[in-house]
PDB file of C-alpha atoms in Angstrom:
ATOM      1  CA  MET A   1     -91.472   9.384   8.531  1.00 62.00           C
ATOM      2  CA  SER A   2     -93.353   6.091   8.512  1.00 78.00           C
ATOM      3  CA  GLU A   3     -97.056   6.880   8.943  1.00 91.00           C
ATOM      4  CA  ILE A   4     -99.442   4.120   7.877  1.00 95.00           C
ATOM      5  CA  ARG A   5    -103.049   4.785   6.923  1.00 96.00           C
ATOM      6  CA  VAL A   6    -105.587   1.992   6.420  1.00 96.00           C
ATOM      7  CA  ARG A   7    -108.916   2.888   4.877  1.00 96.00           C
ATOM      8  CA  ASN A   8    -111.921   0.513   4.738  1.00 96.00           C
ATOM      9  CA  VAL A   9    -109.766  -2.543   4.074  1.00 96.00           C
ATOM     10  CA  TRP A  10    -111.376  -5.921   3.442  1.00 95.00           C
ATOM     11  CA  MET A  11    -109.630  -9.221   2.763  1.00 96.00           C
ATOM     12  CA  GLU A  12    -111.600 -12.032   1.217  1.00 94.00           C
ATOM     13  CA  TYR A  13    -110.596 -15.459  -0.063  1.00 92.00           C
ATOM     14  CA  GLY A  14    -113.418 -16.571  -2.326  1.00 90.00           C
ATOM     15  CA  GLU A  15    -116.524 -16.744  -0.165  1.00 87.00           C
ATOM     16  CA  GLN A  16    -114.590 -16.355   3.091  1.00 90.00           C
ATOM     17  CA  ILE A  17    -114.288 -12.874   4.588  1.00 93.00           C
ATOM     18  CA  VAL A  18    -111.196 -12.738   6.827  1.00 95.00           C
ATOM     19  CA  LEU A  19    -111.043  -8.999   7.598  1.00 96.00           C
ATOM     20  CA  GLU A  20    -113.722  -6.365   7.128  1.00 94.00           C
ATOM     21  CA  SER A  21    -114.000  -2.586   7.462  1.00 93.00           C
ATOM     22  CA  ILE A  22    -110.486  -2.053   8.871  1.00 95.00           C
ATOM     23  CA  SER A  23    -109.694   1.661   9.124  1.00 95.00           C
ATOM     24  CA  LEU A  24    -106.977   3.208  11.273  1.00 94.00           C
ATOM     25  CA  ASP A  25    -103.988   5.551  11.311  1.00 95.00           C
ATOM     26  CA  ILE A  26    -100.670   4.397  12.753  1.00 95.00           C
ATOM     27  CA  ALA A  27     -98.422   7.302  13.693  1.00 94.00           C
ATOM     28  CA  SER A  28     -94.784   7.352  12.676  1.00 94.00           C
ATOM     29  CA  GLY A  29     -92.620   5.754  15.372  1.00 94.00           C
ATOM     30  CA  ALA A  30     -95.448   3.873  17.093  1.00 95.00           C
ATOM     31  CA  PHE A  31     -95.037   0.351  18.487  1.00 96.00           C
ATOM     32  CA  VAL A  32     -98.324  -1.411  17.764  1.00 96.00           C
ATOM     33  CA  SER A  33     -99.131  -4.780  19.329  1.00 97.00           C
ATOM     34  CA  VAL A  34    -101.752  -6.858  17.509  1.00 97.00           C
ATOM     35  CA  VAL A  35    -103.576  -9.590  19.433  1.00 96.00           C
ATOM     36  CA  GLY A  36    -106.591 -11.815  18.909  1.00 94.00           C
ATOM     37  CA  PRO A  37    -107.657 -15.451  18.648  1.00 93.00           C
ATOM     38  CA  SER A  38    -106.050 -17.793  16.125  1.00 90.00           C
ATOM     39  CA  GLY A  39    -107.459 -17.419  12.626  1.00 88.00           C
ATOM     40  CA  CYS A  40    -108.817 -13.893  13.097  1.00 92.00           C
ATOM     41  CA  GLY A  41    -106.598 -12.326  10.419  1.00 93.00           C
ATOM     42  CA  LYS A  42    -103.689 -10.883  12.441  1.00 95.00           C
ATOM     43  CA  SER A  43    -100.998 -12.337  10.173  1.00 94.00           C
ATOM     44  CA  THR A  44    -103.097 -11.503   7.107  1.00 95.00           C
ATOM     45  CA  PHE A  45    -103.120  -7.857   8.219  1.00 96.00           C
ATOM     46  CA  LEU A  46     -99.332  -7.990   8.634  1.00 95.00           C
ATOM     47  CA  ARG A  47     -98.849  -9.518   5.174  1.00 94.00           C
ATOM     48  CA  MET A  48    -100.920  -6.712   3.638  1.00 95.00           C
ATOM     49  CA  ILE A  49     -98.676  -4.094   5.280  1.00 95.00           C
ATOM     50  CA  LEU A  50     -95.643  -6.031   4.027  1.00 94.00           C
ATOM     51  CA  GLY A  51     -97.058  -6.040   0.484  1.00 92.00           C
ATOM     52  CA  GLN A  52     -97.148  -9.820   0.310  1.00 92.00           C
ATOM     53  CA  GLU A  53    -100.924  -9.716  -0.174  1.00 93.00           C
ATOM     54  CA  ARG A  54    -103.252  -7.057  -1.527  1.00 94.00           C
ATOM     55  CA  PRO A  55    -106.583  -6.202   0.108  1.00 95.00           C
ATOM     56  CA  THR A  56    -109.745  -7.159  -1.738  1.00 95.00           C
ATOM     57  CA  ARG A  57    -111.112  -3.674  -1.094  1.00 94.00           C
ATOM     58  CA  GLY A  58    -109.736  -0.526   0.472  1.00 95.00           C
ATOM     59  CA  VAL A  59    -106.412   1.299   0.476  1.00 95.00           C
ATOM     60  CA  ILE A  60    -103.234   1.128   2.564  1.00 96.00           C
ATOM     61  CA  THR A  61    -100.700   3.965   2.314  1.00 95.00           C
ATOM     62  CA  LEU A  62     -97.234   4.552   3.740  1.00 93.00           C
ATOM     63  CA  ASP A  63     -96.329   8.224   4.128  1.00 92.00           C
ATOM     64  CA  GLY A  64     -99.172   9.158   1.792  1.00 91.00           C
ATOM     65  CA  ALA A  65     -98.174   6.819  -1.043  1.00 92.00           C
ATOM     66  CA  ALA A  66     -99.999   3.597  -1.878  1.00 91.00           C
ATOM     67  CA  LEU A  67     -98.062   0.490  -0.927  1.00 89.00           C
ATOM     68  CA  PRO A  68     -96.317  -1.159  -3.894  1.00 86.00           C
ATOM     69  CA  ASP A  69     -97.474  -4.558  -5.115  1.00 81.00           C
ATOM     70  CA  GLU A  70     -94.605  -6.414  -3.462  1.00 87.00           C
ATOM     71  CA  PRO A  71     -92.387  -6.205  -0.360  1.00 89.00           C
ATOM     72  CA  GLY A  72     -89.651  -3.568  -0.419  1.00 89.00           C
ATOM     73  CA  PRO A  73     -86.656  -2.406   1.651  1.00 90.00           C
ATOM     74  CA  ASP A  74     -88.799   0.167   3.477  1.00 92.00           C
ATOM     75  CA  ARG A  75     -90.511  -2.718   5.342  1.00 93.00           C
ATOM     76  CA  GLY A  76     -88.474  -5.271   7.266  1.00 92.00           C
ATOM     77  CA  VAL A  77     -89.996  -8.470   8.656  1.00 93.00           C
ATOM     78  CA  VAL A  78     -89.119 -11.084  11.274  1.00 92.00           C
ATOM     79  CA  PHE A  79     -91.103 -14.329  11.444  1.00 87.00           C
ATOM     80  CA  GLN A  80     -91.556 -16.843  14.246  1.00 77.00           C
ATOM     81  CA  ARG A  81     -89.479 -19.385  12.370  1.00 73.00           C
ATOM     82  CA  TYR A  82     -85.856 -18.394  12.053  1.00 67.00           C
ATOM     83  CA  SER A  83     -85.648 -16.834   8.585  1.00 77.00           C
ATOM     84  CA  VAL A  84     -81.874 -16.962   8.111  1.00 87.00           C
ATOM     85  CA  PHE A  85     -79.754 -18.595   5.409  1.00 91.00           C
ATOM     86  CA  PRO A  86     -78.362 -21.871   6.826  1.00 92.00           C
ATOM     87  CA  HIS A  87     -75.469 -22.023   4.301  1.00 94.00           C
ATOM     88  CA  LEU A  88     -74.118 -18.573   5.275  1.00 94.00           C
ATOM     89  CA  ASN A  89     -72.354 -17.671   8.492  1.00 96.00           C
ATOM     90  CA  VAL A  90     -73.605 -14.913  10.786  1.00 96.00           C
ATOM     91  CA  LEU A  91     -71.642 -12.120   9.115  1.00 96.00           C
ATOM     92  CA  GLN A  92     -72.565 -13.287   5.619  1.00 94.00           C
ATOM     93  CA  ASN A  93     -76.260 -13.450   6.578  1.00 94.00           C
ATOM     94  CA  VAL A  94     -76.255  -9.709   7.253  1.00 94.00           C
ATOM     95  CA  LEU A  95     -73.728  -8.772   4.575  1.00 94.00           C
ATOM     96  CA  ILE A  96     -75.904 -10.267   1.844  1.00 92.00           C
ATOM     97  CA  ALA A  97     -78.532  -7.566   2.423  1.00 90.00           C
ATOM     98  CA  PHE A  98     -75.987  -4.886   1.472  1.00 90.00           C
ATOM     99  CA  GLU A  99     -74.734  -6.994  -1.463  1.00 90.00           C
ATOM    100  CA  PHE A 100     -78.230  -7.304  -2.939  1.00 85.00           C
ATOM    101  CA  ALA A 101     -78.774  -3.566  -2.457  1.00 85.00           C
ATOM    102  CA  GLU A 102     -75.552  -2.592  -4.240  1.00 83.00           C
ATOM    103  CA  SER A 103     -75.424  -5.422  -6.788  1.00 81.00           C
ATOM    104  CA  PRO A 104     -78.908  -6.932  -7.265  1.00 79.00           C
ATOM    105  CA  PHE A 105     -77.926  -9.276 -10.114  1.00 80.00           C
ATOM    106  CA  THR A 106     -74.768 -10.892  -8.726  1.00 80.00           C
ATOM    107  CA  ALA A 107     -75.117 -10.127  -4.975  1.00 78.00           C
ATOM    108  CA  LYS A 108     -71.336  -9.705  -4.847  1.00 84.00           C
ATOM    109  CA  LEU A 109     -69.221  -6.762  -3.708  1.00 80.00           C
ATOM    110  CA  PHE A 110     -65.487  -6.318  -4.074  1.00 88.00           C
ATOM    111  CA  GLY A 111     -62.736  -4.076  -2.783  1.00 88.00           C
ATOM    112  CA  ALA A 112     -63.654  -0.939  -0.864  1.00 92.00           C
ATOM    113  CA  LYS A 113     -67.392  -1.483  -1.277  1.00 89.00           C
ATOM    114  CA  ARG A 114     -67.196  -4.927   0.326  1.00 90.00           C
ATOM    115  CA  THR A 115     -65.048  -3.605   3.158  1.00 93.00           C
ATOM    116  CA  ALA A 116     -67.535  -0.804   3.876  1.00 94.00           C
ATOM    117  CA  ALA A 117     -70.485  -3.199   3.743  1.00 91.00           C
ATOM    118  CA  SER A 118     -68.717  -5.622   6.089  1.00 94.00           C
ATOM    119  CA  GLU A 119     -68.152  -2.843   8.613  1.00 95.00           C
ATOM    120  CA  ARG A 120     -71.837  -1.912   8.495  1.00 93.00           C
ATOM    121  CA  ALA A 121     -72.813  -5.554   8.960  1.00 94.00           C
ATOM    122  CA  LYS A 122     -70.451  -5.896  11.939  1.00 95.00           C
ATOM    123  CA  ALA A 123     -71.927  -2.764  13.530  1.00 94.00           C
ATOM    124  CA  LEU A 124     -75.413  -4.267  13.248  1.00 93.00           C
ATOM    125  CA  LEU A 125     -74.254  -7.548  14.750  1.00 94.00           C
ATOM    126  CA  GLU A 126     -72.716  -5.660  17.648  1.00 94.00           C
ATOM    127  CA  ALA A 127     -76.019  -3.840  18.179  1.00 91.00           C
ATOM    128  CA  VAL A 128     -77.882  -7.164  18.512  1.00 92.00           C
ATOM    129  CA  GLY A 129     -75.196  -8.790  20.656  1.00 91.00           C
ATOM    130  CA  LEU A 130     -73.687 -11.176  18.080  1.00 94.00           C
ATOM    131  CA  SER A 131     -70.274  -9.605  17.514  1.00 93.00           C
ATOM    132  CA  ALA A 132     -68.564 -12.640  19.071  1.00 94.00           C
ATOM    133  CA  HIS A 133     -70.321 -15.080  16.728  1.00 96.00           C
ATOM    134  CA  THR A 134     -69.649 -13.662  13.247  1.00 95.00           C
ATOM    135  CA  ARG A 135     -68.014 -16.849  11.911  1.00 96.00           C
ATOM    136  CA  LYS A 136     -70.613 -19.274  13.234  1.00 96.00           C
ATOM    137  CA  TYR A 137     -73.324 -20.832  11.104  1.00 95.00           C
ATOM    138  CA  PRO A 138     -77.006 -20.670  12.164  1.00 93.00           C
ATOM    139  CA  SER A 139     -76.962 -24.354  13.173  1.00 92.00           C
ATOM    140  CA  ALA A 140     -74.433 -23.476  15.877  1.00 95.00           C
ATOM    141  CA  LEU A 141     -76.629 -20.699  17.342  1.00 92.00           C
ATOM    142  CA  SER A 142     -79.340 -20.927  19.984  1.00 90.00           C
ATOM    143  CA  GLY A 143     -82.937 -19.974  19.136  1.00 87.00           C
ATOM    144  CA  GLY A 144     -82.536 -16.548  20.698  1.00 88.00           C
ATOM    145  CA  GLN A 145     -79.302 -15.940  18.787  1.00 92.00           C
ATOM    146  CA  GLN A 146     -80.956 -16.913  15.513  1.00 92.00           C
ATOM    147  CA  GLN A 147     -83.736 -14.402  16.164  1.00 90.00           C
ATOM    148  CA  ARG A 148     -81.126 -11.747  16.939  1.00 92.00           C
ATOM    149  CA  LEU A 149     -79.595 -12.541  13.566  1.00 94.00           C
ATOM    150  CA  ALA A 150     -83.010 -12.317  11.858  1.00 92.00           C
ATOM    151  CA  ILE A 151     -83.558  -8.892  13.460  1.00 93.00           C
ATOM    152  CA  ALA A 152     -80.134  -7.728  12.237  1.00 93.00           C
ATOM    153  CA  GLN A 153     -81.066  -8.879   8.727  1.00 92.00           C
ATOM    154  CA  ALA A 154     -84.383  -7.019   8.892  1.00 92.00           C
ATOM    155  CA  LEU A 155     -82.663  -3.799  10.038  1.00 92.00           C
ATOM    156  CA  ALA A 156     -79.867  -3.881   7.458  1.00 91.00           C
ATOM    157  CA  ARG A 157     -81.745  -1.803   4.873  1.00 89.00           C
ATOM    158  CA  LYS A 158     -82.917   0.722   7.494  1.00 91.00           C
ATOM    159  CA  PRO A 159     -86.635   0.038   7.039  1.00 93.00           C
ATOM    160  CA  LYS A 160     -89.260   2.603   7.924  1.00 93.00           C
ATOM    161  CA  VAL A 161     -91.510  -0.160   9.248  1.00 95.00           C
ATOM    162  CA  LEU A 162     -90.515  -3.321  11.120  1.00 95.00           C
ATOM    163  CA  LEU A 163     -93.094  -6.133  11.036  1.00 96.00           C
ATOM    164  CA  LEU A 164     -92.883  -8.894  13.642  1.00 95.00           C
ATOM    165  CA  ASP A 165     -95.028 -12.024  13.234  1.00 93.00           C
ATOM    166  CA  GLU A 166     -94.893 -13.773  16.629  1.00 91.00           C
ATOM    167  CA  PRO A 167     -91.093 -13.441  16.602  1.00 89.00           C
ATOM    168  CA  PHE A 168     -90.558 -14.741  20.140  1.00 88.00           C
ATOM    169  CA  GLY A 169     -93.280 -17.392  20.286  1.00 85.00           C
ATOM    170  CA  ALA A 170     -90.840 -20.315  20.085  1.00 79.00           C
ATOM    171  CA  LEU A 171     -88.441 -18.993  22.734  1.00 84.00           C
ATOM    172  CA  ASP A 172     -88.280 -19.895  26.406  1.00 87.00           C
ATOM    173  CA  PRO A 173     -89.348 -17.180  28.913  1.00 88.00           C
ATOM    174  CA  GLY A 174     -85.799 -16.180  29.847  1.00 89.00           C
ATOM    175  CA  THR A 175     -84.649 -15.799  26.242  1.00 86.00           C
ATOM    176  CA  ARG A 176     -87.869 -13.972  25.398  1.00 88.00           C
ATOM    177  CA  ALA A 177     -87.180 -11.425  28.155  1.00 90.00           C
ATOM    178  CA  GLN A 178     -83.688 -10.890  26.715  1.00 89.00           C
ATOM    179  CA  MET A 179     -85.181 -10.271  23.270  1.00 89.00           C
ATOM    180  CA  HIS A 180     -87.609  -7.730  24.726  1.00 92.00           C
ATOM    181  CA  ALA A 181     -84.681  -5.899  26.338  1.00 91.00           C
ATOM    182  CA  LEU A 182     -82.902  -5.909  22.958  1.00 91.00           C
ATOM    183  CA  LEU A 183     -85.835  -4.797  20.817  1.00 91.00           C
ATOM    184  CA  LYS A 184     -87.074  -1.739  22.697  1.00 91.00           C
ATOM    185  CA  PRO A 185     -83.811   0.249  22.550  1.00 91.00           C
ATOM    186  CA  LEU A 186     -83.372  -0.624  18.848  1.00 91.00           C
ATOM    187  CA  TRP A 187     -86.885   0.660  18.150  1.00 93.00           C
ATOM    188  CA  ARG A 188     -86.278   3.923  20.045  1.00 91.00           C
ATOM    189  CA  GLU A 189     -82.842   4.563  18.509  1.00 90.00           C
ATOM    190  CA  ARG A 190     -83.968   3.971  14.927  1.00 90.00           C
ATOM    191  CA  GLY A 191     -87.353   5.696  15.100  1.00 90.00           C
ATOM    192  CA  MET A 192     -89.122   2.910  13.228  1.00 93.00           C
ATOM    193  CA  THR A 193     -92.797   2.105  13.233  1.00 95.00           C
ATOM    194  CA  VAL A 194     -93.161  -1.425  14.622  1.00 96.00           C
ATOM    195  CA  ILE A 195     -96.189  -3.698  14.200  1.00 97.00           C
ATOM    196  CA  MET A 196     -95.978  -6.911  16.209  1.00 97.00           C
ATOM    197  CA  VAL A 197     -98.415  -9.830  16.124  1.00 96.00           C
ATOM    198  CA  THR A 198     -98.398 -11.850  19.336  1.00 94.00           C
ATOM    199  CA  HIS A 199    -100.562 -14.220  21.388  1.00 92.00           C
ATOM    200  CA  ASP A 200     -98.848 -13.141  24.611  1.00 92.00           C
ATOM    201  CA  LEU A 201    -100.852 -10.360  26.264  1.00 93.00           C
ATOM    202  CA  LYS A 202     -98.066  -9.583  28.731  1.00 92.00           C
ATOM    203  CA  GLU A 203     -95.675  -9.127  25.802  1.00 93.00           C
ATOM    204  CA  ALA A 204     -98.226  -7.001  23.930  1.00 95.00           C
ATOM    205  CA  PHE A 205     -98.762  -4.624  26.864  1.00 94.00           C
ATOM    206  CA  GLY A 206     -95.100  -4.589  27.886  1.00 92.00           C
ATOM    207  CA  LEU A 207     -93.662  -3.622  24.490  1.00 94.00           C
ATOM    208  CA  GLY A 208     -96.385  -1.703  22.706  1.00 95.00           C
ATOM    209  CA  THR A 209     -97.434   1.934  22.773  1.00 95.00           C
ATOM    210  CA  ARG A 210    -100.755   0.895  21.281  1.00 95.00           C
ATOM    211  CA  LEU A 211    -102.729  -2.347  21.276  1.00 96.00           C
ATOM    212  CA  LEU A 212    -105.129  -3.527  18.584  1.00 96.00           C
ATOM    213  CA  ALA A 213    -107.350  -6.530  19.283  1.00 96.00           C
ATOM    214  CA  PHE A 214    -108.881  -8.319  16.298  1.00 96.00           C
ATOM    215  CA  ASP A 215    -111.934 -10.569  16.557  1.00 94.00           C
ATOM    216  CA  ARG A 216    -115.206 -11.359  14.848  1.00 90.00           C
ATOM    217  CA  PRO A 217    -117.905  -9.355  16.647  1.00 85.00           C
ATOM    218  CA  ARG A 218    -120.625 -11.231  14.842  1.00 81.00           C
ATOM    219  CA  ILE A 219    -121.006 -14.860  13.705  1.00 76.00           C
ATOM    220  CA  ASP A 220    -123.868 -16.190  11.615  1.00 73.00           C
ATOM    221  CA  PRO A 221    -124.257 -19.977  12.150  1.00 76.00           C
ATOM    222  CA  GLN A 222    -125.865 -20.246   8.708  1.00 75.00           C
ATOM    223  CA  ALA A 223    -122.978 -18.469   6.977  1.00 73.00           C
ATOM    224  CA  PRO A 224    -119.967 -18.495   9.337  1.00 71.00           C
ATOM    225  CA  GLU A 225    -117.540 -17.304   6.649  1.00 77.00           C
ATOM    226  CA  ARG A 226    -119.529 -14.217   5.657  1.00 80.00           C
ATOM    227  CA  TYR A 227    -118.401 -12.104   8.638  1.00 87.00           C
ATOM    228  CA  GLY A 228    -114.763 -11.166   9.054  1.00 92.00           C
ATOM    229  CA  ALA A 229    -112.713  -9.861  11.949  1.00 94.00           C
ATOM    230  CA  ARG A 230    -112.625  -6.209  12.943  1.00 94.00           C
ATOM    231  CA  ILE A 231    -110.640  -4.126  15.401  1.00 95.00           C
ATOM    232  CA  ILE A 232    -112.712  -4.506  18.561  1.00 94.00           C
ATOM    233  CA  TYR A 233    -110.251  -2.842  20.963  1.00 93.00           C
ATOM    234  CA  ASP A 234    -107.879   0.036  20.224  1.00 94.00           C
ATOM    235  CA  LEU A 235    -105.964   0.909  23.389  1.00 94.00           C
ATOM    236  CA  ASP A 236    -103.428   3.687  23.936  1.00 92.00           C
ATOM    237  CA  LEU A 237    -100.570   2.209  25.997  1.00 91.00           C
ATOM    238  CA  SER A 238     -98.301   5.242  25.861  1.00 82.00           C
ATOM    239  CA  ARG A 239     -97.256   6.878  29.073  1.00 65.00           C
ATOM    240  CA  ASP A 240     -99.327   9.974  28.269  1.00 63.00           C
ATOM    241  CA  GLY A 241    -102.400   8.008  27.259  1.00 56.00           C
ATOM    242  CA  PRO A 242    -105.335   6.884  29.398  1.00 53.00           C
ATOM    243  CA  VAL A 243    -104.911   3.743  31.454  1.00 48.00           C
ATOM    244  CA  PRO A 244    -106.342   0.883  29.375  1.00 50.00           C
ATOM    245  CA  VAL A 245    -109.075  -1.224  30.947  1.00 45.00           C
ATOM    246  CA  LEU A 246    -109.904  -4.574  29.377  1.00 45.00           C
ATOM    247  CA  GLY A 247    -113.582  -4.801  28.561  1.00 40.00           C
ATOM    248  CA  PHE A 248    -113.901  -1.173  27.461  1.00 38.00           C
ATOM    249  CA  SER A 249    -113.092   0.045  24.000  1.00 44.00           C
ATOM    250  CA  ARG A 250    -113.951   2.554  21.364  1.00 47.00           C
ATOM    251  CA  PRO A 251    -117.453   1.621  20.109  1.00 42.00           C
ATOM    252  CA  THR A 252    -117.403  -0.214  16.815  1.00 46.00           C
ATOM    253  CA  ASP A 253    -119.516   1.186  14.005  1.00 50.00           C
ATOM    254  CA  PRO A 254    -122.587  -0.916  13.206  1.00 43.00           C
ATOM    255  CA  ASN A 255    -122.774  -2.547   9.803  1.00 47.00           C
ATOM    256  CA  THR A 256    -124.419  -0.270   7.295  1.00 44.00           C
ATOM    257  CA  ALA A 257    -126.967  -1.461   4.780  1.00 41.00           C
ATOM    258  CA  SER A 258    -124.479  -0.994   1.960  1.00 47.00           C
ATOM    259  CA  GLN A 259    -121.902  -3.159   3.734  1.00 49.00           C
ATOM    260  CA  GLU A 260    -124.501  -5.911   4.226  1.00 45.00           C
ATOM    261  CA  THR A 261    -125.392  -5.713   0.550  1.00 43.00           C
ATOM    262  CA  LYS A 262    -121.731  -6.027  -0.455  1.00 49.00           C
ATOM    263  CA  ARG A 263    -121.287  -8.907   1.967  1.00 49.00           C
ATOM    264  CA  SER A 264    -124.140 -10.885   0.423  1.00 42.00           C
ATOM    265  CA  ILE A 265    -122.874 -10.524  -3.156  1.00 46.00           C
ATOM    266  CA  PRO A 266    -120.090 -13.026  -3.999  1.00 46.00           C
ATOM    267  CA  HIS A 267    -117.123 -11.546  -5.875  1.00 47.00           C
ATOM    268  CA  ALA A 268    -116.039 -12.977  -9.174  1.00 44.00           C
TER     269      ALA A 268
END
């Protein structure tokens, strides 16, 4: 199971409110696409799910338990920039995940344990189409191949949740299409919950079973930083769901008096 619940989450940096009143449930096994203009808090939302940042207010739970204060093996992440170790070859880049899991202080395995871990790493590389490149270093790989390697790294610990922060934004259209064809079967086979931030609407609709659009529904020219982004569209893209129509969404709740009072009081 990998159900995520977000309850009245706010994220503030000093006087700036980035996200406000975010509440939603993400079902186990969903593929959620997150879109919105630059600077509206999409990546901030992802970092809170990862555990890299903590919300100023509100609660986020995974399978009923509050998220720990730091990232853990139950949440894998792939960034837009290729997050692989340049001094390790392809096989070693995936193997190191198993080494840290089994031997967190030395990150070294020997004998039968290393052999078993190597076989698991090779199976992952085969799943992402890199079995012919195990001895190459990242500098010898194309952009698409490096992202395949980053995905293999993220999947090594069998995470419940896979977080993707514009993972294909730097790839050309042909390579991006190949990555889409790779990702969907991996998601279905492993039963993960996936949350993907993207600026590409075609990608968001093509991959997701649900689409969340973040934006600021209200801007005060006198205090532009005192209103944060909310979820303004929440669309069901699953085959059994209603056909989404841009321009129509679930009505957003108006700001309550208590929320306005909290907004106007700076936090220490």
